[in-house]
Coordinates of C-alpha atoms and ligand atoms in Angstrom, one line a residue:
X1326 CA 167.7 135.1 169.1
X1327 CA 170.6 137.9 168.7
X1328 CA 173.9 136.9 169.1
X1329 CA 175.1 139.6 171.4
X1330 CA 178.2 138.0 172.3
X1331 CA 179.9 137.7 168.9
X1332 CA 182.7 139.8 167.8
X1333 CA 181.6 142.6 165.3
X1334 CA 183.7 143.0 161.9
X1335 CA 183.5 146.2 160.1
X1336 CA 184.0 148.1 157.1
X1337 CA 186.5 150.9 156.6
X1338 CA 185.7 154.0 154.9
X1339 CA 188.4 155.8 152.8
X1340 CA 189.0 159.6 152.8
X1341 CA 191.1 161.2 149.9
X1342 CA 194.1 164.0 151.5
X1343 CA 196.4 165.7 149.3
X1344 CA 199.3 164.2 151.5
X1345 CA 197.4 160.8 150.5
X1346 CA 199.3 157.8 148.5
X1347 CA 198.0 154.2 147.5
X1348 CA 199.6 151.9 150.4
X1349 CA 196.1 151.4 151.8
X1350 CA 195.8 149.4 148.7
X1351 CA 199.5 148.0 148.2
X1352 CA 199.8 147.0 151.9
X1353 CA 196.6 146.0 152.7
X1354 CA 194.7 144.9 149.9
X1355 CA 192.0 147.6 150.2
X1356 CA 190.2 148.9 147.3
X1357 CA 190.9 152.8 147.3
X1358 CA 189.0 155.1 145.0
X1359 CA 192.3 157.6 144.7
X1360 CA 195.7 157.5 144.0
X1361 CA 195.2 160.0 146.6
X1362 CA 194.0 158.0 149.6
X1363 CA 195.5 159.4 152.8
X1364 CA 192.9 157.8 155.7
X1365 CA 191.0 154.3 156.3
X1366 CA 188.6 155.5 158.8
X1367 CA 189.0 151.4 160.1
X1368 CA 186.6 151.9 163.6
X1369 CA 184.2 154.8 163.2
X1370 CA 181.5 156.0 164.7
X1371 CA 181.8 159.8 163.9
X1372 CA 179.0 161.5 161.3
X1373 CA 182.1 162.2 158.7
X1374 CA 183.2 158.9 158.0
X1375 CA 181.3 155.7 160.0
X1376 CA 181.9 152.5 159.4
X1377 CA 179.0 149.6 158.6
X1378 CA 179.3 146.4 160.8
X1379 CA 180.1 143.3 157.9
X1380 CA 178.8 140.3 160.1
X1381 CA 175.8 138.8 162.0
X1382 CA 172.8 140.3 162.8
X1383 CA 173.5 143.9 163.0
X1384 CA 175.3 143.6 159.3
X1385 CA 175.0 147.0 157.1
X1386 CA 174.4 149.0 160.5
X1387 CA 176.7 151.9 160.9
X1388 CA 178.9 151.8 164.5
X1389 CA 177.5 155.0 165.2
X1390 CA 173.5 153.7 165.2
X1391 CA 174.3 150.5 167.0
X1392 CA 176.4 152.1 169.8
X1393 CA 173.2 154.1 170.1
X1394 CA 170.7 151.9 170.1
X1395 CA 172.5 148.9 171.7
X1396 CA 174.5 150.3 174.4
X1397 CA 174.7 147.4 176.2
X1398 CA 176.9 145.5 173.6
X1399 CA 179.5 148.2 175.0
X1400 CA 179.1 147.7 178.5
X1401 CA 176.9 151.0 179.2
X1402 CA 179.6 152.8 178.3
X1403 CA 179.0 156.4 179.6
X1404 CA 179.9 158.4 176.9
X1405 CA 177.5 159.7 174.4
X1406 CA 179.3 158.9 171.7
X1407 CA 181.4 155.6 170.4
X1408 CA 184.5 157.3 172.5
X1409 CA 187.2 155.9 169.7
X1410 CA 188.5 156.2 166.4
X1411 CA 190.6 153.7 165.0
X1412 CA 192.7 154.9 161.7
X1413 CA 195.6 153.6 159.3
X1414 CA 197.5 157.2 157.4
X1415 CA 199.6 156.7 154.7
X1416 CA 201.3 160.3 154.7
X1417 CA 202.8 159.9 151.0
X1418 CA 203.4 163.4 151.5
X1419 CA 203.8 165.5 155.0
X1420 CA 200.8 166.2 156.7
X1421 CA 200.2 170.3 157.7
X1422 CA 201.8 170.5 161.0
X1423 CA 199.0 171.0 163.5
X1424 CA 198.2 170.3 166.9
X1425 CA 194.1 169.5 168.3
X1426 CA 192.0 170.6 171.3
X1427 CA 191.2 169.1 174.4
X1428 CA 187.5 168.7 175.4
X1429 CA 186.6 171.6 177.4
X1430 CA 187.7 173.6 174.1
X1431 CA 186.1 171.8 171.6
X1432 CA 183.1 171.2 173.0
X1433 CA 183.0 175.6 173.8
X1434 CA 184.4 176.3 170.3
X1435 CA 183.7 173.4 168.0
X1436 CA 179.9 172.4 168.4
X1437 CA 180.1 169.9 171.2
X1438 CA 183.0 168.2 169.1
X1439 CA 185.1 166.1 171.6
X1440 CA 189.1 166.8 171.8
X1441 CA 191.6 164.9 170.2
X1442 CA 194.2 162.7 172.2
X1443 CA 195.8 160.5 169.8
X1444 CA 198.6 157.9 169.2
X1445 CA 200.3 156.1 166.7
X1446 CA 201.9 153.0 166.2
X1447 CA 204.5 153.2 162.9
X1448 CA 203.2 150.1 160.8
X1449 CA 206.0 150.5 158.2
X1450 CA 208.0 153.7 157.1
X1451 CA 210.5 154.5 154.5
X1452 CA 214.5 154.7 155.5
X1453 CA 215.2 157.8 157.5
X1454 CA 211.4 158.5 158.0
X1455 CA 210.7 161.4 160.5
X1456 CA 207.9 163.1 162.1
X1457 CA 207.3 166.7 164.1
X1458 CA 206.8 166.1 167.7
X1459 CA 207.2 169.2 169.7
X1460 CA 208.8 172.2 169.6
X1461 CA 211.3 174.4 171.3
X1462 CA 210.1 177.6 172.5
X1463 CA 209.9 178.5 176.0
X1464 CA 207.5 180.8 176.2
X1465 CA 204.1 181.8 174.3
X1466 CA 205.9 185.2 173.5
X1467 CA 208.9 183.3 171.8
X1468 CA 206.3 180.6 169.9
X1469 CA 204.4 183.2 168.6
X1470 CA 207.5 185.2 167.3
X1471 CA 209.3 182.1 165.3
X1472 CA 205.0 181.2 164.3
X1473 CA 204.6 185.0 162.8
X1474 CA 208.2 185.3 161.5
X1475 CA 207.7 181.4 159.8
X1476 CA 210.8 180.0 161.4
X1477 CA 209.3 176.7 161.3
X1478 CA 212.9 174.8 161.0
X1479 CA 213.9 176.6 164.3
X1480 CA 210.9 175.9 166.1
X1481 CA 209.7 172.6 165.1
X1482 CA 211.2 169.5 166.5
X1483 CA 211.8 166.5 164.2
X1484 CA 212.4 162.8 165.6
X1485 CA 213.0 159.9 163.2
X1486 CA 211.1 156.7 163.6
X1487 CA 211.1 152.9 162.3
X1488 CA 208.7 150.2 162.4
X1489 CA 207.3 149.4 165.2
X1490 CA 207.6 153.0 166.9
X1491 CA 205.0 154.4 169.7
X1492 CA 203.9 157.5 170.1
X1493 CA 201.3 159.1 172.8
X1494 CA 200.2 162.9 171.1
X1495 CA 197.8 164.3 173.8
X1496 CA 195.8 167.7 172.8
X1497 CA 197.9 170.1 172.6
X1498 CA 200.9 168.8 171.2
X1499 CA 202.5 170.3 168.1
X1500 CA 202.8 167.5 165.8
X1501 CA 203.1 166.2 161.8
X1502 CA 203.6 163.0 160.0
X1503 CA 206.2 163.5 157.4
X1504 CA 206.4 161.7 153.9
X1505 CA 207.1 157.7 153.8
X1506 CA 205.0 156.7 157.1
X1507 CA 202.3 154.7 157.3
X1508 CA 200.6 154.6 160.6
X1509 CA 197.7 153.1 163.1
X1510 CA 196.1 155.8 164.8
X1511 CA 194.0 155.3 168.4
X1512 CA 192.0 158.4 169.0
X1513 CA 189.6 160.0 170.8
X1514 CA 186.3 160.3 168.0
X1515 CA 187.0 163.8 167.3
X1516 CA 187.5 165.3 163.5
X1517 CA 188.7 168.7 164.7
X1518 CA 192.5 169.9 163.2
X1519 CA 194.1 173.1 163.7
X1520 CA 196.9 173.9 160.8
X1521 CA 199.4 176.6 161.9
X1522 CA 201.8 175.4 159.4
X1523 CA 201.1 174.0 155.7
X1524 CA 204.4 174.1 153.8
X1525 CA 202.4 176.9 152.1
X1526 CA 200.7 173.4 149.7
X1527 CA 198.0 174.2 147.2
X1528 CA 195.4 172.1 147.0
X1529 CA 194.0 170.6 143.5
X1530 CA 191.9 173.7 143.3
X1531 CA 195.1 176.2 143.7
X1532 CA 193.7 177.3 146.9
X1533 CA 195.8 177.4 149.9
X1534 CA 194.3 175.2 152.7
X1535 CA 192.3 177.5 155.4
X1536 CA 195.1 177.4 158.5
X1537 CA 194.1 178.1 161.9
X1538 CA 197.1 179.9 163.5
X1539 CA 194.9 181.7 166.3
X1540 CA 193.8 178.8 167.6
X1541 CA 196.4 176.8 167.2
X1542 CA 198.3 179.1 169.5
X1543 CA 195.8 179.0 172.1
X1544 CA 195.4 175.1 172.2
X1545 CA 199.6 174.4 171.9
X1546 CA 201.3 173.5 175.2
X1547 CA 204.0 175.5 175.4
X1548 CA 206.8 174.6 176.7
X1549 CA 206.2 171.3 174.7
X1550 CA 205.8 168.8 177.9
X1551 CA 207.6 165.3 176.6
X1552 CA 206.0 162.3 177.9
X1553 CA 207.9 159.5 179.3
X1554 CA 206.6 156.1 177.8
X1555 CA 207.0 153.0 180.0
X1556 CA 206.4 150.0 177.0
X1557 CA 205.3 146.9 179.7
X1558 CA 206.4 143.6 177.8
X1559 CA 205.0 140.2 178.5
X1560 CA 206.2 137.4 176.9
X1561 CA 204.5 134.1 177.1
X1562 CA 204.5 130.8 175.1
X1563 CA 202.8 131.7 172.4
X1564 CA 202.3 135.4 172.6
X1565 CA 203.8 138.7 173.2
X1566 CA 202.1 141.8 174.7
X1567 CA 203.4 145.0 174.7
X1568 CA 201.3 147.6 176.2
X1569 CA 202.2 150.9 174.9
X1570 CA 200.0 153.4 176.6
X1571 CA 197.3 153.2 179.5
X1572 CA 195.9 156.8 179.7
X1573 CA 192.8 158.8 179.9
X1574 CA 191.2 157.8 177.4
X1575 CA 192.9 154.9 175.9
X1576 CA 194.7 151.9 176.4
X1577 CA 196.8 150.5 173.1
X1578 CA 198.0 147.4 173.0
X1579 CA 200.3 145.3 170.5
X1580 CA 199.4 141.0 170.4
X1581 CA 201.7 139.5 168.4
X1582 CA 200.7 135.6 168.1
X1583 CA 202.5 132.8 167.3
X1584 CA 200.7 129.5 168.0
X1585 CA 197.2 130.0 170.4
X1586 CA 197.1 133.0 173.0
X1587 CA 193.8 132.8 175.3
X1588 CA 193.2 135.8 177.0
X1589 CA 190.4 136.7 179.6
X1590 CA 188.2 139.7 178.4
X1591 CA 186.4 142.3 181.1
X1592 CA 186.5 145.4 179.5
X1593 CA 183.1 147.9 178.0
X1594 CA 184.6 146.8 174.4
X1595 CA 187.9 146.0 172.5
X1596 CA 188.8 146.8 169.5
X1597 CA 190.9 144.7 167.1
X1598 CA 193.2 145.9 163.9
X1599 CA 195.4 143.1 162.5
X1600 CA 198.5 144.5 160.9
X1601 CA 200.4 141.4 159.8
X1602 CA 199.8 137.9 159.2
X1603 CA 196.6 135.6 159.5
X1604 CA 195.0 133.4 161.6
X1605 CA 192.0 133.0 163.6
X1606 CA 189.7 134.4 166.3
X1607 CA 187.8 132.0 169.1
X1608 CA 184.8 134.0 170.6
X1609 CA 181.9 132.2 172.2
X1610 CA 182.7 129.2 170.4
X1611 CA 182.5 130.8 167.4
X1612 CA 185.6 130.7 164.9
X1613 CA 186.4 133.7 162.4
X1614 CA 188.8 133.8 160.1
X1615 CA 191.5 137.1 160.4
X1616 CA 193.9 138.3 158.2
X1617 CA 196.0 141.6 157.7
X1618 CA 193.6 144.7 157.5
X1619 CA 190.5 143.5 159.6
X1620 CA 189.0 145.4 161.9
X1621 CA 186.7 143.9 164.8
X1622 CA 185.3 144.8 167.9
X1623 CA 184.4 142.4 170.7
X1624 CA 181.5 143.2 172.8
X1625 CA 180.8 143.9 176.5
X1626 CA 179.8 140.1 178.0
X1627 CA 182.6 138.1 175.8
X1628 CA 185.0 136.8 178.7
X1629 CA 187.6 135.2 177.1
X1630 CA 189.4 135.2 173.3
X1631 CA 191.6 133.0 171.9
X1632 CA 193.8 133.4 169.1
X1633 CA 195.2 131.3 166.9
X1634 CA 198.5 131.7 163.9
X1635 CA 201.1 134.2 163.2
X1636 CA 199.7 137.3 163.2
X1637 CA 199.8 140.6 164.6
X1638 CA 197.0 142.8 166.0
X1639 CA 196.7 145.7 167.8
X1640 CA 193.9 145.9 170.4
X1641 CA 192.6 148.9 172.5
X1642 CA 189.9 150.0 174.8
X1643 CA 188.6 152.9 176.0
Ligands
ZN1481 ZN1 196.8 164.8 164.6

């Protein structure tokens, strides 16, 4: 008989970016294909990059098929689609600064694509490391003016960040990874960007990449709306939880583990990344090993997980 109940491991897929380094590899241990390898699509169910379950019955499945055809491993959830997408960036270079839709838009204007909410937790980052978060015009008149005249310096706000940073980036928000960051993203499974600003890069063909400034200007929330983030800390004997964000459509969560943390488990589905250390993972009486760069979901049904070592992970659910 299937298993239902057992936690789900899966496989990353890679995608090469001009802004792309090799950390995947050097921090993680992943095999890259590119000295150019900006995204580990880690928990995927979306058509341009899904990634095959490793384990147990369903092994060599893509997430995408099995949240299709076995809804009930994620609780009924009632979206159509495997609602999350789980990424680590390594922005060797800056990204394009860019900002995403929100649903109503994307699903009008980009084929029944979903939004993009996102957020990131800064797994490591070079000294003096920044990012664009924001910007300062007050009025669509004023963006559109510093957009047109290219006075990105003006208009663009930077913020500097160090390990272990949080930030929330619902649609709309003007934002860009700078060089030296290397990131876990939560986000809603959505592959739609709009560029309004690409440090006028050529890509290996010469071309300029397409921007989308039209767009971009109708999606941006402007004034830029800062978001106050309340970090809830529990410390107990063997663990620490920070939650980071409970929003829409996520909640992000950092475990970090020393000894054996038991935790009661109701939600559709979790999703696991560990980002440091190693150790194990108690499901159903069944013991996996877990080390830095493993991915895992637990099912709909699993009540209660226990972990076990010195490790790091960070968990969310829709
Ligand atoms: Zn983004």
């Amino acid at each position: 008989m299937v298993n239902k109940k057992d936690v789900l491991f899966l496989e990353p897929v890679f995608q090469e970016r001009i802004w792309g380094g090799t950390k995947l590899a050097d921090h993680f241990g992943y095999e890259i294909a590119s000295e150019l390898t900006g995204e580990c699509w880690a928990v995927s169910g979306h058509p341009n990059g899904q990634s095959i379950i490793k384990n147990g019955s369903f092994a060599g499945k893509l997430l995408g098929e099995l949240y299709t055809e076995q809804r009930e491993l994620f609780g009924n959830h009632q979206s159509d689609r495997f609602p999350l997408l789980t990424k680590i960036l390594d922005a060797n270079q800056n990204l394009s600064v860019q900002v995403h839709p929100d649903d109503k838009y994307a699903n009008q204007y980009e084929n029944g694509e979903l939004g993009k909410t996102e957020c990131w937790y800064v797994i490591d980052c070079e000294k003096d490391a920044e990012i664009i978060f924001g910007h300062t015009a007050e009025s669509k008149e004023e963006f559109i003016k510093k957009v047109n005249g290219g006075e990105w310096e003006n208009l663009l706000t930077r913020v500097q960040v160090k390990p272990g940073d949080f930030f929330y980036v619902p649609s709309g928000t003007i934002h860009a990874l700078c060089s030296g960051v290397l990131i876990l993203e939560t986000q809603q499974n959505s592959d739609t960007t709009y560029r309004i600003y690409d440090y006028n890069r050529k890509d290996k063909n010469g071309d300029f990449r397409k921007l989308h400034i039209e767009k971009s200007i109708e999606v941006s929330t402007i004034p830029h709306k800062p978001v106050d983030m309340v970090h809830k800390v529990s410390k107990l004997d063997a663990a620490t939880v920070t939650t980071f964000v409970e929003a829409e459509y996520f909640t992000v969560s950092k475990w970090e583990v020393e000894g054996k943390y038991s935790s009661k488990h109701d939600k559709h589905f979790s999703i696991g990344s560990v980002i440091l250390g190693s150790g194990e993972l108690k499901v159903n009486g069944h013991v996996h090993p877990l080390k830095k760069g493993d991915h895992f979901i637990i099912p709909s049904g699993v009540e209660e997980l226990t972990v076990i070592g010195k490790i790091e992970i960070i968990i969310s659910h829709p």
